[in-house]
Short mmCIF file of C-alpha atoms in Angstrom, two decimals:
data_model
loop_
_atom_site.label_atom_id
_atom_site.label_comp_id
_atom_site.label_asym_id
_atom_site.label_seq_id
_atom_site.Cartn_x
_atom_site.Cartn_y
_atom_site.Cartn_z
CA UNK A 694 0.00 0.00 0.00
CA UNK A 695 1.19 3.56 -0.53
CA UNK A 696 2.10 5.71 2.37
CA UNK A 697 -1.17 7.60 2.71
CA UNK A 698 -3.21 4.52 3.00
CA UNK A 699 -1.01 2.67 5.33
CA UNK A 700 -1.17 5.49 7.74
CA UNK A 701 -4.80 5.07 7.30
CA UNK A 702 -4.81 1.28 7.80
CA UNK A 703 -2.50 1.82 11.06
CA UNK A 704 -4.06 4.70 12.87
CA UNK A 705 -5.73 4.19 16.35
CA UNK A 706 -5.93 0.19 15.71
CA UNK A 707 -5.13 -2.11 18.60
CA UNK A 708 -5.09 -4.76 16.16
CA UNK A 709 -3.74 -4.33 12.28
CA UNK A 710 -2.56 -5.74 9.24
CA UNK A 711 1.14 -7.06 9.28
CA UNK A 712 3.65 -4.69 9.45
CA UNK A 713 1.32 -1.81 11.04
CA UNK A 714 1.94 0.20 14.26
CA UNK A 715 -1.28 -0.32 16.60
CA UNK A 716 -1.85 1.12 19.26
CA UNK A 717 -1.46 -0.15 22.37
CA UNK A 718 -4.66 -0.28 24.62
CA UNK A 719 -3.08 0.40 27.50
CA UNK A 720 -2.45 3.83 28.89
CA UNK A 721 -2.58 5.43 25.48
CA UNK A 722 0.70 4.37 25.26
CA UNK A 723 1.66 3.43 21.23
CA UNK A 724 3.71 1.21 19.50
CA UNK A 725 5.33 2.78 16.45
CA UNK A 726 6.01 0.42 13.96
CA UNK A 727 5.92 1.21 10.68
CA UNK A 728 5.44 -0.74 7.48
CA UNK A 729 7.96 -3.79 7.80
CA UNK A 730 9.14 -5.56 4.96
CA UNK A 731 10.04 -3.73 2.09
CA UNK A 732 11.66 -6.02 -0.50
CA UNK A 733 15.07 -5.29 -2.17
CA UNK A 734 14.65 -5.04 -5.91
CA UNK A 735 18.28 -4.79 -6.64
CA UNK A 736 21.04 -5.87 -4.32
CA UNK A 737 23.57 -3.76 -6.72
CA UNK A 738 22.22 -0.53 -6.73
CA UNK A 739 22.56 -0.58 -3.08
CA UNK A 740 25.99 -2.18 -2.32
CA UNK A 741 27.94 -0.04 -5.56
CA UNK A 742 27.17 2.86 -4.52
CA UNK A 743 27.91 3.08 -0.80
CA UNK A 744 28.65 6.67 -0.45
CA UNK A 745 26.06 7.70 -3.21
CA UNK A 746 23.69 6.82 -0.83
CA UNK A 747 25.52 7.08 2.36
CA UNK A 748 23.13 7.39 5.41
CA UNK A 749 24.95 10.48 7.01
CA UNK A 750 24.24 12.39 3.95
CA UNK A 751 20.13 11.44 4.26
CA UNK A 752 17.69 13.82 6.32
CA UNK A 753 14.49 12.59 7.76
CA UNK A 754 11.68 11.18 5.89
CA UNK A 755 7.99 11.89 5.92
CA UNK A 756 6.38 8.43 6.61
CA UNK A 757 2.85 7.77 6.09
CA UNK A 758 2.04 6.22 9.33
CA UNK A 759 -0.75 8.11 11.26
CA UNK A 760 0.47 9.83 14.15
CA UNK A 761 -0.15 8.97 17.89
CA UNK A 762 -2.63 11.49 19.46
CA UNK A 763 -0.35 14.20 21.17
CA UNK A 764 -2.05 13.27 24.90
CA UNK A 765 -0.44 9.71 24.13
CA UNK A 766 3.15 11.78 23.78
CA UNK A 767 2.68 13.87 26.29
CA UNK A 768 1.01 12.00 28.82
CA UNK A 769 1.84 8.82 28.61
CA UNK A 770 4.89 8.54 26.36
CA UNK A 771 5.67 5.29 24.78
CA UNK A 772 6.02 2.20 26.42
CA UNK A 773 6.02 1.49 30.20
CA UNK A 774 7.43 3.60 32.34
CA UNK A 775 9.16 3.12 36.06
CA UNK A 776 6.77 4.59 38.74
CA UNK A 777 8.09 7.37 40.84
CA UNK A 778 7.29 10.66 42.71
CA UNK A 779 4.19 11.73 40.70
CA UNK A 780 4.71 15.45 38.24
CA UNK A 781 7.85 14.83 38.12
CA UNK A 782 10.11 12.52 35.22
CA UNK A 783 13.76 11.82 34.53
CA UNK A 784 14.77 10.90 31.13
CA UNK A 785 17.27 8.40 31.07
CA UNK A 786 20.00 8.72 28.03
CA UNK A 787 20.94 4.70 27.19
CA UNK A 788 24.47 5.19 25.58
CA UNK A 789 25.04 3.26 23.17
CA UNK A 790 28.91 3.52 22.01
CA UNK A 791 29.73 4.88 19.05
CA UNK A 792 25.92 5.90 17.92
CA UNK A 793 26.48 9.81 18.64
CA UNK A 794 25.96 9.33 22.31
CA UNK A 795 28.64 12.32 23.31
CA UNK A 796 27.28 14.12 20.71
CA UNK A 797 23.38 13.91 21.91
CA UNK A 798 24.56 14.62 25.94
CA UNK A 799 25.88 18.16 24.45
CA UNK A 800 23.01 19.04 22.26
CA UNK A 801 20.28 18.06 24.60
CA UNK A 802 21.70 19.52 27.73
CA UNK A 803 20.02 22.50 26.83
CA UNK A 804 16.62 21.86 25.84
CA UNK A 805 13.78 22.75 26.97
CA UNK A 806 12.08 20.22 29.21
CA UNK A 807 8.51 20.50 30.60
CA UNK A 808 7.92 21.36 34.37
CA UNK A 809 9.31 18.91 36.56
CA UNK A 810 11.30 16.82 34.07
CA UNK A 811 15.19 16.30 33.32
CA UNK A 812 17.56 14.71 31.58
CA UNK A 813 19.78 11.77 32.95
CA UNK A 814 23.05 11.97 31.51
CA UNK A 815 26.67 10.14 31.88
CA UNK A 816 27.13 7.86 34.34
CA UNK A 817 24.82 6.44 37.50
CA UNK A 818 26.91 9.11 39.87
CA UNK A 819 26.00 11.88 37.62
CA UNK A 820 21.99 10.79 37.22
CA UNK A 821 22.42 8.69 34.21
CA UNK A 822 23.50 5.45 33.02
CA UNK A 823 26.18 6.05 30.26
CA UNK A 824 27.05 2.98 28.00
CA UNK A 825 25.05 0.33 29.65
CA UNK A 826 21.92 -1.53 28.50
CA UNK A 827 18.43 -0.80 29.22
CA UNK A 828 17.62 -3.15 31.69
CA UNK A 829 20.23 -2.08 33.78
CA UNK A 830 19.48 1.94 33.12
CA UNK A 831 16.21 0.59 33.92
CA UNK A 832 17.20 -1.29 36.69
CA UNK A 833 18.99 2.38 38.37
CA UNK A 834 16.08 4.37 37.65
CA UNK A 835 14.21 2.00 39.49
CA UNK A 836 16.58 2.50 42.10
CA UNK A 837 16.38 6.17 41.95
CA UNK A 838 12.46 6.27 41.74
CA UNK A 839 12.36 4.04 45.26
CA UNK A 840 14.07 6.76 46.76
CA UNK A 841 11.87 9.27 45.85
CA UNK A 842 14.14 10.83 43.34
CA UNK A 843 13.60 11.70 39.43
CA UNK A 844 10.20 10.65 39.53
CA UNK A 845 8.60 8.74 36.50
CA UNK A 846 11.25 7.33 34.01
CA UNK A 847 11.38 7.16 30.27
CA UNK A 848 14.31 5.88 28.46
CA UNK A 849 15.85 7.56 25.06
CA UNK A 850 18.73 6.45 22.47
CA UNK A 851 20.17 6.60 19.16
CA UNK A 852 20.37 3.67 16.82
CA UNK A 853 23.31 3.80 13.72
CA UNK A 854 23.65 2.66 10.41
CA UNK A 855 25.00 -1.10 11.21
CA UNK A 856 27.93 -1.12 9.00
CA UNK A 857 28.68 2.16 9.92
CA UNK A 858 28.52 1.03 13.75
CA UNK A 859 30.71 -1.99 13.45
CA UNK A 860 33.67 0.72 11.78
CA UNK A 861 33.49 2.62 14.10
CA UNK A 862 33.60 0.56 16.73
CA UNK A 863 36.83 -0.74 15.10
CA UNK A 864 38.40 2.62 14.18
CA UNK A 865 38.05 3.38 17.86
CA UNK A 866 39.55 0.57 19.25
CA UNK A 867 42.42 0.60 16.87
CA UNK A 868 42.96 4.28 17.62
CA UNK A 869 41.91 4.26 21.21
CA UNK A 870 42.26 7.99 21.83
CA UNK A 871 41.77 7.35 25.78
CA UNK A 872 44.50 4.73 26.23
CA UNK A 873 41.87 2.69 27.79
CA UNK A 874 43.15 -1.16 28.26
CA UNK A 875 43.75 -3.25 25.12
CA UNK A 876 45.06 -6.66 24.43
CA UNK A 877 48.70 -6.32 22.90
CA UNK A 878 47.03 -8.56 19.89
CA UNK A 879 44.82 -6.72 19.16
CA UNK A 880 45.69 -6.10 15.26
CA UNK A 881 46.13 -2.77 14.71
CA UNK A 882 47.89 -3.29 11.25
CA UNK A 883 50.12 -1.04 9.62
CA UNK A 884 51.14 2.10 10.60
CA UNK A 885 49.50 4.63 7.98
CA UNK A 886 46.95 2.56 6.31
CA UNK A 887 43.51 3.43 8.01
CA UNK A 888 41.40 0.05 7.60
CA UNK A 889 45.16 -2.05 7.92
CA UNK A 890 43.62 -4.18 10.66
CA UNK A 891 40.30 -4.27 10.08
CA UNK A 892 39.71 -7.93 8.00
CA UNK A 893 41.76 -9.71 10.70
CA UNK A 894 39.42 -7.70 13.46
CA UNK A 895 36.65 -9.12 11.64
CA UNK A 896 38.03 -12.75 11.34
CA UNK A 897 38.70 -12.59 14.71
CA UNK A 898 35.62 -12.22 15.78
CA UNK A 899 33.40 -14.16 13.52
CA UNK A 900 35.34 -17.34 14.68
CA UNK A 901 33.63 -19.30 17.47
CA UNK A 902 35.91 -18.63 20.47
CA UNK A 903 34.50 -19.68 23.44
CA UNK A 904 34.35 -17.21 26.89
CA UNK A 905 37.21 -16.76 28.80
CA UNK A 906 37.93 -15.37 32.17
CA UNK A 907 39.53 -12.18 32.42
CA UNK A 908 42.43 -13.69 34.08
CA UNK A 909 43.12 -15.38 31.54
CA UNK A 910 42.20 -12.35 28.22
CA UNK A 911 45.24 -11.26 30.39
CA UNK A 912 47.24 -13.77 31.28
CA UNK A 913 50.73 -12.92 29.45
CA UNK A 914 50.39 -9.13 28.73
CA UNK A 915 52.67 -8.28 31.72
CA UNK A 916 49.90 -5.80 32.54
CA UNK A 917 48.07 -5.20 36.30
CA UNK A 918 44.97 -5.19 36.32
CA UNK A 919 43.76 -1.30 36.85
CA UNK A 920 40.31 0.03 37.30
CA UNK A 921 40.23 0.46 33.33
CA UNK A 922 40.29 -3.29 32.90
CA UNK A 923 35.93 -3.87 33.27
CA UNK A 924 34.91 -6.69 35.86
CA UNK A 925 32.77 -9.24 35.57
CA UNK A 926 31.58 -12.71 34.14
CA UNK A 927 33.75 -14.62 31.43
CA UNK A 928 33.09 -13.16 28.15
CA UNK A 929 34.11 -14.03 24.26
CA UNK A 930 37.26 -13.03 23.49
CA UNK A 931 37.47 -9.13 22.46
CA UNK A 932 40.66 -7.77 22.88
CA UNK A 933 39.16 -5.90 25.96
CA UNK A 934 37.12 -3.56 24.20
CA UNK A 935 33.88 -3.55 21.81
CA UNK A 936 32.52 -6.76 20.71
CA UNK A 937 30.22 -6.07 17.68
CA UNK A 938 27.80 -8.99 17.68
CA UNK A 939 24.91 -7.22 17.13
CA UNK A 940 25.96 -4.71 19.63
CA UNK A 941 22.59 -2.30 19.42
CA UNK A 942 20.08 -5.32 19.60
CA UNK A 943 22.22 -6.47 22.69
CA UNK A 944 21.50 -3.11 24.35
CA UNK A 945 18.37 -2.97 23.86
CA UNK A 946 17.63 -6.43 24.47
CA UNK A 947 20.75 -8.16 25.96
CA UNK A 948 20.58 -12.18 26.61
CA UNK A 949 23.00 -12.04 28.71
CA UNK A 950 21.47 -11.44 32.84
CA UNK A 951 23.45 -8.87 33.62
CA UNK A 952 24.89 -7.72 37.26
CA UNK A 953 23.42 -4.37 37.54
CA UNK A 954 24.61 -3.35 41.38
CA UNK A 955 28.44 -3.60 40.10
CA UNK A 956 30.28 -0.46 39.00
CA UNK A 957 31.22 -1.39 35.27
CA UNK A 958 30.38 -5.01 35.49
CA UNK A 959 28.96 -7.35 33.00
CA UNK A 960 28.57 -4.34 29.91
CA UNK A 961 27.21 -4.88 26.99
CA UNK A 962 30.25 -4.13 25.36
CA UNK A 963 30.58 -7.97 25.53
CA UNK A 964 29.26 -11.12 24.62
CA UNK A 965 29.41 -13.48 27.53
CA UNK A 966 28.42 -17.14 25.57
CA UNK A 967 28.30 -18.00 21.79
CA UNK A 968 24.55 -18.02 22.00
CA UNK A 969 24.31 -14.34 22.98
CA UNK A 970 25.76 -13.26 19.78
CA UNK A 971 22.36 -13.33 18.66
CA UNK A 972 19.63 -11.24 20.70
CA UNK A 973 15.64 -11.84 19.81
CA UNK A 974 15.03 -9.35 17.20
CA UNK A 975 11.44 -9.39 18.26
CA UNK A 976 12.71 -8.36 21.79
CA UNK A 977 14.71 -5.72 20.60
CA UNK A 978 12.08 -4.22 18.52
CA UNK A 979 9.61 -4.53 21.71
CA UNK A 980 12.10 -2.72 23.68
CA UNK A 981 12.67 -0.40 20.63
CA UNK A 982 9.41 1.02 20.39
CA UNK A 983 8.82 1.26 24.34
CA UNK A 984 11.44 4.05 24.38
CA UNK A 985 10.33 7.71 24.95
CA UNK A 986 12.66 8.63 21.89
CA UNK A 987 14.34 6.74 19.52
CA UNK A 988 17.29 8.47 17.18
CA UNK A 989 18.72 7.98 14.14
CA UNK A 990 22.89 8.99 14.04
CA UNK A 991 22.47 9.94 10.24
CA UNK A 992 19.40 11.57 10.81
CA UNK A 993 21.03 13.65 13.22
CA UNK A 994 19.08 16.99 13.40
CA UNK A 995 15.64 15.77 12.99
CA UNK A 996 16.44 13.26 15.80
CA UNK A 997 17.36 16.31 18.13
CA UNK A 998 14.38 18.41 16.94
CA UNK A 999 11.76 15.46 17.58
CA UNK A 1000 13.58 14.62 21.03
CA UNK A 1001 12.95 18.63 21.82
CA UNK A 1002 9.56 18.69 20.52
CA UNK A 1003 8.56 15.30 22.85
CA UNK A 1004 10.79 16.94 26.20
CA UNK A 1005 9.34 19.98 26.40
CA UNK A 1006 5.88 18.87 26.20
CA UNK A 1007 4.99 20.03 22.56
CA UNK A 1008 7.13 23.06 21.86
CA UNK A 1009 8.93 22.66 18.46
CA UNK A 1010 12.10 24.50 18.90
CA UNK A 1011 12.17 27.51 15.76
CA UNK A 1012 15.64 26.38 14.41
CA UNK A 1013 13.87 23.37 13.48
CA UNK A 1014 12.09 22.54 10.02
CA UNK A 1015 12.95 23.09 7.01
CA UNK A 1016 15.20 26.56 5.98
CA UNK A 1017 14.51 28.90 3.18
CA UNK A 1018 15.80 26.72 0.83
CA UNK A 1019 13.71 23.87 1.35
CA UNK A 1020 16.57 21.86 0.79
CA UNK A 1021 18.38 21.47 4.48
CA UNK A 1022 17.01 21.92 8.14
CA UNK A 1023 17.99 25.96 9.12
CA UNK A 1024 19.70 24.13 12.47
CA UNK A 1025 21.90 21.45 10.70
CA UNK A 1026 25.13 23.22 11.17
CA UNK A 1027 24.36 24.09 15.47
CA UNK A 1028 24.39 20.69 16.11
CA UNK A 1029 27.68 19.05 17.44
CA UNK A 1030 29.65 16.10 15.98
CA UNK A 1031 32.84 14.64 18.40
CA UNK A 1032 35.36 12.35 16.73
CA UNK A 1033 36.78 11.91 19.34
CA UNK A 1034 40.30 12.57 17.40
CA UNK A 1035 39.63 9.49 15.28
CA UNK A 1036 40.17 10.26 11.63
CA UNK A 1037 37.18 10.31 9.00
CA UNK A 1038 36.37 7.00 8.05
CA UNK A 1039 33.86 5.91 5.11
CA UNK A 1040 32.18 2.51 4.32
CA UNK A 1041 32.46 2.70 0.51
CA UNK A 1042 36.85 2.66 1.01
CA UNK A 1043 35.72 -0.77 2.02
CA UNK A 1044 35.51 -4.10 -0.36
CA UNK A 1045 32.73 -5.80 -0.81
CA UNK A 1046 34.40 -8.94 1.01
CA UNK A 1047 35.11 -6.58 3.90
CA UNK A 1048 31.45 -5.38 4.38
CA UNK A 1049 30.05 -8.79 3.41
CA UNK A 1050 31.97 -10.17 6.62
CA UNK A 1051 30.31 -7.16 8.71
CA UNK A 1052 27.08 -8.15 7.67
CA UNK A 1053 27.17 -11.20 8.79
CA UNK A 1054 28.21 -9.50 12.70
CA UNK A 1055 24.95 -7.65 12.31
CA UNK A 1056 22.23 -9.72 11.50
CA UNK A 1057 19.50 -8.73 13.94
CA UNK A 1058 20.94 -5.08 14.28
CA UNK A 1059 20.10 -4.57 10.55
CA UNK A 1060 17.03 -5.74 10.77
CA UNK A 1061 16.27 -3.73 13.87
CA UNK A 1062 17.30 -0.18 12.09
CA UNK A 1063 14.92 -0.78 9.15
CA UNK A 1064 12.26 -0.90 12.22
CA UNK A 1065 14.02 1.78 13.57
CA UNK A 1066 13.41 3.84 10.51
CA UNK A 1067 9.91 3.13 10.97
CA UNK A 1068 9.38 4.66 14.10
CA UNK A 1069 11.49 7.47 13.12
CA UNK A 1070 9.06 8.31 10.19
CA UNK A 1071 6.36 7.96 12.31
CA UNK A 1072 7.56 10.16 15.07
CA UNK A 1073 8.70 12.42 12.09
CA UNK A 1074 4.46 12.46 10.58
CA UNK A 1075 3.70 13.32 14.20
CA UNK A 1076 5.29 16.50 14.21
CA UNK A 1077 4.31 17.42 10.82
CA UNK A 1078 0.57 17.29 11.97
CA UNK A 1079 0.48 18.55 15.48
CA UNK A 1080 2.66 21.87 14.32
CA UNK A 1081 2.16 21.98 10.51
CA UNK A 1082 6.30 22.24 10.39
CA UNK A 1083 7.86 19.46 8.08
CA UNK A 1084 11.18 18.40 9.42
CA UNK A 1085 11.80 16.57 6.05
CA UNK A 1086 13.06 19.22 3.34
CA UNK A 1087 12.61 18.83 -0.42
CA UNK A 1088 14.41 15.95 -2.10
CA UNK A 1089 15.52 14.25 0.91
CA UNK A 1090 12.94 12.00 1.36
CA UNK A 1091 14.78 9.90 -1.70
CA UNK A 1092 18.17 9.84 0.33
CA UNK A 1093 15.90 8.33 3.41
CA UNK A 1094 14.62 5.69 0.59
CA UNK A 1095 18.01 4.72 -0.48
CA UNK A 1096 19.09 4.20 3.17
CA UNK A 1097 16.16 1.86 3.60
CA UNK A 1098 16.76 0.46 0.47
CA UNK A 1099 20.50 -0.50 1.37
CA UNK A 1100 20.20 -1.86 4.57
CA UNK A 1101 17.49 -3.99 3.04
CA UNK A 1102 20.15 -5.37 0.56
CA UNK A 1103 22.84 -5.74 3.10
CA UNK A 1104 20.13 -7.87 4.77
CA UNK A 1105 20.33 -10.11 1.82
CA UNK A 1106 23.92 -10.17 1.87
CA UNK A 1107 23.94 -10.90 5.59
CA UNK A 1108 22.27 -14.45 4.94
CA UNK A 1109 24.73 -17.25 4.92
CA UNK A 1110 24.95 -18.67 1.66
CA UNK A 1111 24.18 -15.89 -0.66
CA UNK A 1112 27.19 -15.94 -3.43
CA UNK A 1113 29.09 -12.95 -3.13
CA UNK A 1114 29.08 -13.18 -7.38
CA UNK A 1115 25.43 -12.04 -7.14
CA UNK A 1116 26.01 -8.46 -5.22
CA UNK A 1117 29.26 -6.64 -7.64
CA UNK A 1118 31.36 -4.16 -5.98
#
């Protein structure tokens, strides 16, 4: 169906056709789910031209999902929150690495929040719960909300590109700008080649290893054990820093019961049996549309302009919406972007071997950001009709189509089996 009439189909239904949102009976609260299931036409229009359609170049899309009624945003939010002092509400930033998560704690520290509300950022001493799933951010808040303190609790995170994530993740480690502790194996590759490294990373980690202690991840390395070295259960081999299994899936969702009353124990930065490599997508997407706000990283500025709109209780902010142009958003260039010192890094300098091996790291996450696009586009409609301001600008809404329409054929190329002949570089 086209846009319009799924919207139609989907709107104020507790019960719908496959792939619909419907609204959840309970407390007004609303699932968020957009059309599912798109089909790839053509695997090589998406993997040639990687940076043609590169998702940090693509603004926010208009979907044609109907929108949830603005007393389900602003008074009951999505999904089920953590009861605590009543009028007042914390929202609690999940951190997810390498998804714009330093980025998002500058941006948002200034907006606008309704009477009563605020922002959790960084970590549990400083109100927040910085880089650790959501049950255990949910887990704290509960904590806090016994106490008396931040009142009701929503939760609110960015999701990335996939293949895009699983760089990054790499490029960081291999850089690692904070001299954080790292395995002397881990294979940084030659000096001066950027991605030198990177295949052997990948290798590494697609090979079925089973957990270790960390006694013995550092057994040999002649180095002490200091309180940058994170505690906890035996974990798959990872060099001591990100493992990429399906890392945002795992946040959201992780399999793994995880010790929440430890300072920096079990993380989801790791992967703790073979079997937790793979998270229930249908968990993940549960979890997914039961946040308060869900980001896009490439969608940047329309992220931070919806997560605005939904803290302050339905104020737009005016630097949002589409500039005099009609070709970019008027606030794309406020918003912040940290590198943390780690030098640009692009997906189509990659092979098609390379990426096809990434793929295969990320099954579930992939198929979690096309249901992450979803909700964006949703939450995107939403704002278009309760303020008449369109947060998508002019031809845009075609790069947002091409970044559905690659992911979709890197799913393809994620499924084991699929001849590598059949996608050309």
């Amino acid at each position: 169906p086209s846009r319009s009439s799924r919207g139609a189909q989907c709107a104020g239904r507790t019960a719908g056709p496959p792939g619909c949102c419907a609204q959840r009976a309970s407390g007004g609260a609303a699932c968020v789910r957009g059309a599912a299931g798109r089909r790839f036409r053509n695997v090589r229009s998406v993997v040639r031209p990687i940076r043609r359609a590169n998702a940090g170049a693509a603004i926010a899309a208009m979907a044609a999902l109907a929108a949830l009624a603005v007393a389900a945003l602003l008074g009951a939010a999505s999904g089920t929150p953590v009861a605590g002092a009543a009028g007042n509400a914390t929202v609690y930033h999940v951190h997810i690495p390498k998804t714009a998560g330093t980025s998002f704690v500058r941006d948002a520290q200034d907006s606008q929040a309704r009477p009563g509300w605020s922002v959790g950022f960084g970590r549990r001493e400083n109100g927040g719960c910085s880089e650790m799933s959501l049950p255990m951010c949910r887990a704290i808040a509960a904590k806090a909300a016994a106490r008396g303190d931040g009142g009701v609790s929503y939760f609110a995170t960015f999701l990335r590109h996939p293949i895009k994530h699983v760089l990054s993740q790499f490029m960081h480690a291999k850089k690692n700008p904070y001299g954080s502790w790292r395995h002397p194996d881990f294979p940084v590759g030659t000096a001066g080649d950027l991605y030198s490294g990177l295949e052997d990373w990948l290798d590494f980690m697609l090979s079925d290893r089973p957990p270790v202690s960390l006694a013995s991840l550092m057994e040999g390395t002649g180095m002490e054990r200091t309180g940058g070295v994170p505690r906890g259960s035996p974990r798959l081999p990872d060099f001591g820093k990100y493992n990429p299994w399906n890392m945002q899936a795992r946040y959201l969702a992780p399999p793994h019961t995880l010790e929440v009353d430890a300072e920096r124990s079990d993380s989801a930065h790791h992967v703790y049996s073979l079997e937790g490599r793979w998270p229930k997508l249908e968990d993940a997407k549960r979890e997914a549309d039961g946040l308060f706000f869900l980001g896009i990283t490439s969608l940047y500025s329309e992220s931070l302009c919806i997560f605005r709109y939904r803290l302050s209780g339905g104020v737009l902010p005016r630097d949002c919406g589409c500039g005099p142009s009609d070709r970019e958003p008027s606030k794309q260039a406020a918003d912040h972007h940290f590198s943390h010192g780690i030098q640009a890094h692009f997906i189509d300098d990659l092979t098609l071997q390379v990426i096809s091996k990434m793929c295969l790291l990320v099954t579930v996450d992939l198929r979690l950001f096309l249901h992450a696009l979803d909700r964006f586009e949703a939450d995107v409609q939403q704002v278009a009709e309760e303020t008449g301001v369109q947060l998508i600008c002019g031809d845009k809404q075609q790069d947002v189509d091409a970044l559905r329409q690659q992911i979709t054929g890197l799913v393809a190329l994620a499924i084991p089996g699929v001849e590598l002949a059949r996608v050309p570089s």
